[in-house]
Short mmCIF file of C-alpha atoms in Angstrom, two decimals:
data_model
loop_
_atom_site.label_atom_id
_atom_site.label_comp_id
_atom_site.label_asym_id
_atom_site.label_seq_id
_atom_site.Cartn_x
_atom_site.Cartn_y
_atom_site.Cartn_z
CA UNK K 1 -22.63 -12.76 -42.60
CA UNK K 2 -25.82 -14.49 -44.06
CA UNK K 3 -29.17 -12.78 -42.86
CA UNK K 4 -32.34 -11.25 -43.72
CA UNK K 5 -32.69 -7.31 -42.34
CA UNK K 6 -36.03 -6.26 -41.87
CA UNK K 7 -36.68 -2.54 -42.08
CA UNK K 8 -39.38 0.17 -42.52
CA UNK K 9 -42.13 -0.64 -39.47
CA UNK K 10 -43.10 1.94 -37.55
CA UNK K 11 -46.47 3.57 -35.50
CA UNK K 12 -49.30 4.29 -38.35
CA UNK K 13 -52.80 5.09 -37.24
CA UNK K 14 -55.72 3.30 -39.20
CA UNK K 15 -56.28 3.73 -42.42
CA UNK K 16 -52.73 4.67 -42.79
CA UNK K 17 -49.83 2.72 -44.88
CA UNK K 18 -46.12 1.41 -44.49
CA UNK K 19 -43.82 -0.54 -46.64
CA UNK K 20 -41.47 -2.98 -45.01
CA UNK K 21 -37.80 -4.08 -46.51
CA UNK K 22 -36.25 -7.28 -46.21
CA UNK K 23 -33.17 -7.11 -47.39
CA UNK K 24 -30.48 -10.13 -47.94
CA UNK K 25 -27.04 -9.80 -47.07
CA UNK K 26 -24.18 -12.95 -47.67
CA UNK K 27 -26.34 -14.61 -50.43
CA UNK K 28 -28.63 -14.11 -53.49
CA UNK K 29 -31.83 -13.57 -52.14
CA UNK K 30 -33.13 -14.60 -56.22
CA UNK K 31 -32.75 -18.32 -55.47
CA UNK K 32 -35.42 -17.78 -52.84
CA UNK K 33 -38.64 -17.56 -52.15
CA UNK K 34 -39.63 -15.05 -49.88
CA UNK K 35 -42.44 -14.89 -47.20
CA UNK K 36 -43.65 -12.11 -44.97
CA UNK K 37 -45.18 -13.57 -41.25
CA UNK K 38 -46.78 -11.67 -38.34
CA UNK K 39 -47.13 -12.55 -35.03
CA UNK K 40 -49.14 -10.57 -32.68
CA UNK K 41 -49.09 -10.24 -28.59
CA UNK K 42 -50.57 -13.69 -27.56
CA UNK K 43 -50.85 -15.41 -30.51
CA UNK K 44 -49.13 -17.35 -33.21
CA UNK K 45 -47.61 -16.62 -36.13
CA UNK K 46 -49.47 -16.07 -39.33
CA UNK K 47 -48.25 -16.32 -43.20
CA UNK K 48 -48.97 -12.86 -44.70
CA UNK K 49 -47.90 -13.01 -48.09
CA UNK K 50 -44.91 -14.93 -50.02
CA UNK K 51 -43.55 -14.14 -53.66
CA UNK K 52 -41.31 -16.89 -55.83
CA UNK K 53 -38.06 -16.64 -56.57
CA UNK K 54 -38.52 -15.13 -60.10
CA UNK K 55 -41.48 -13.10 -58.67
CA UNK K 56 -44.11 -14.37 -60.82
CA UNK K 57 -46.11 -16.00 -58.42
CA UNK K 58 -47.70 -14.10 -55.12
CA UNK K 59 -49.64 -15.46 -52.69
CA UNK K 60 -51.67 -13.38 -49.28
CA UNK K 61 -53.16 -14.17 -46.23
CA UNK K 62 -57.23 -13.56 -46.43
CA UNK K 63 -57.31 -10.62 -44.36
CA UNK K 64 -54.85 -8.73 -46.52
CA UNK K 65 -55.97 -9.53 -49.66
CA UNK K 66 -56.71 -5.73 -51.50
CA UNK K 67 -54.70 -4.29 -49.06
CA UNK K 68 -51.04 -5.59 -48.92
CA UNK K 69 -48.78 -6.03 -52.37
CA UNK K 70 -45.62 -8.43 -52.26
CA UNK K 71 -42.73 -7.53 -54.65
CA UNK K 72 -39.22 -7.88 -55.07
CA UNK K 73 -36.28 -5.95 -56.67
CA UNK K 74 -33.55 -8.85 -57.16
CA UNK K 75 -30.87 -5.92 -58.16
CA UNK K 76 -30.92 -4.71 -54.50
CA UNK K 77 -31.51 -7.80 -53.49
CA UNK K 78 -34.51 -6.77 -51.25
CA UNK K 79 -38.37 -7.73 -51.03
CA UNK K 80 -41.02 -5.70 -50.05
CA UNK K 81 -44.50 -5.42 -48.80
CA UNK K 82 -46.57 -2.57 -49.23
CA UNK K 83 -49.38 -2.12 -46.67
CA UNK K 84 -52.10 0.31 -47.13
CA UNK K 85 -55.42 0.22 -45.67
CA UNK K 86 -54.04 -0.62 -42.59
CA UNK K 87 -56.10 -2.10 -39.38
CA UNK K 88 -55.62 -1.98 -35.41
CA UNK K 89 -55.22 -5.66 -36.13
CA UNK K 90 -52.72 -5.56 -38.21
CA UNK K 91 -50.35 -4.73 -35.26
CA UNK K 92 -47.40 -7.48 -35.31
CA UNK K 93 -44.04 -7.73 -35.36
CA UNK K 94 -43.17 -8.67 -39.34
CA UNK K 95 -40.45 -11.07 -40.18
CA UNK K 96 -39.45 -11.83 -43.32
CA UNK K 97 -38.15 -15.24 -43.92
CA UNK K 98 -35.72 -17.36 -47.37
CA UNK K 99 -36.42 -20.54 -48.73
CA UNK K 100 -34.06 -21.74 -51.20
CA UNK K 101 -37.39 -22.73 -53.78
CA UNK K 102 -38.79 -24.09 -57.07
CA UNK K 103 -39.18 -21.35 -59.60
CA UNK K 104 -42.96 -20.84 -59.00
CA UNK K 105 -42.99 -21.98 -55.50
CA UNK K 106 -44.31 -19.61 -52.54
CA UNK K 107 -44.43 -20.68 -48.97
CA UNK K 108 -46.55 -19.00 -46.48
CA UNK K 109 -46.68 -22.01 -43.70
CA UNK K 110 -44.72 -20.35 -40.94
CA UNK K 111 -43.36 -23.83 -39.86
CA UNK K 112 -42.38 -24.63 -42.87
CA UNK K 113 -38.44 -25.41 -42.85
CA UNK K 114 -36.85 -22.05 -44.25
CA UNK K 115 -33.69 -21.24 -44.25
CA UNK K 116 -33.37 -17.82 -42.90
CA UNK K 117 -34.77 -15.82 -40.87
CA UNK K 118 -34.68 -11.77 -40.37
CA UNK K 119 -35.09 -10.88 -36.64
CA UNK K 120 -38.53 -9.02 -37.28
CA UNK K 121 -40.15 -5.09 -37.37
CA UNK K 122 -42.58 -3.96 -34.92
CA UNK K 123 -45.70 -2.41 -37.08
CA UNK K 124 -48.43 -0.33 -34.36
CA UNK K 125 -51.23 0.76 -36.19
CA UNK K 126 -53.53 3.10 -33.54
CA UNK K 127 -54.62 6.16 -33.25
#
């Protein structure tokens, strides 16, 4: 079965940190670029941060900048994103999503054509 598992969100009160998984199963997630999105109650989804196939190139949202770090482990075939420093804001449901990529290239538009799709953590950040 082809799909992205997200993993790892949780309830975190501010200033606090987690570190999400996405983790391929049923293909090499190293062809791919991989980007995280958010989309909290009542709005739209948001790009958070994306990461190139190779993982040379990494690219964040503004408001994360400082506080989130994109990698990847193409062994386990899993990408992460660290979050520390984190906000009330920040509360979303994650989803990590695969785009079969360029070697540099990092998407972050989230209606941008991917080609899989995880099904998406819920991150709570309050106290």
């Amino acid at each position: 079965q082809l799909q992205l598992v997200e993993s790892g969100g949780g309830l975190v009160q501010p200033g606090g940190s987690l570190r999400l998984s996405c983790a391929a199963s049923g293909f090499t997630l190293a062809y791919y670029a991989v980007g995280w999105f958010r989309q909290a109650p009542g709005k739209e989804r948001e790009g958070v941060s994306c990461i190139s196939s190779g993982g040379s190139r990494t690219m964040y949202e503004d408001s994360v900048k400082g506080r989130f770090t994109i990698s990847r482990d193409n062994t386990k075939n899993t990408v992460y994103l660290q979050m520390d420093s984190l906000k009330p804001e920040d509360t979303a449901v994650y989803y990590c999503a695969a785009v079969k990529a360029q070697f540099r290239q990092c998407v972050l538009s989230p209606t941008y054509d991917m080609d899989y799709w995880g099904k998406g953590t819920l991150d709570t950040v309050s106290s």
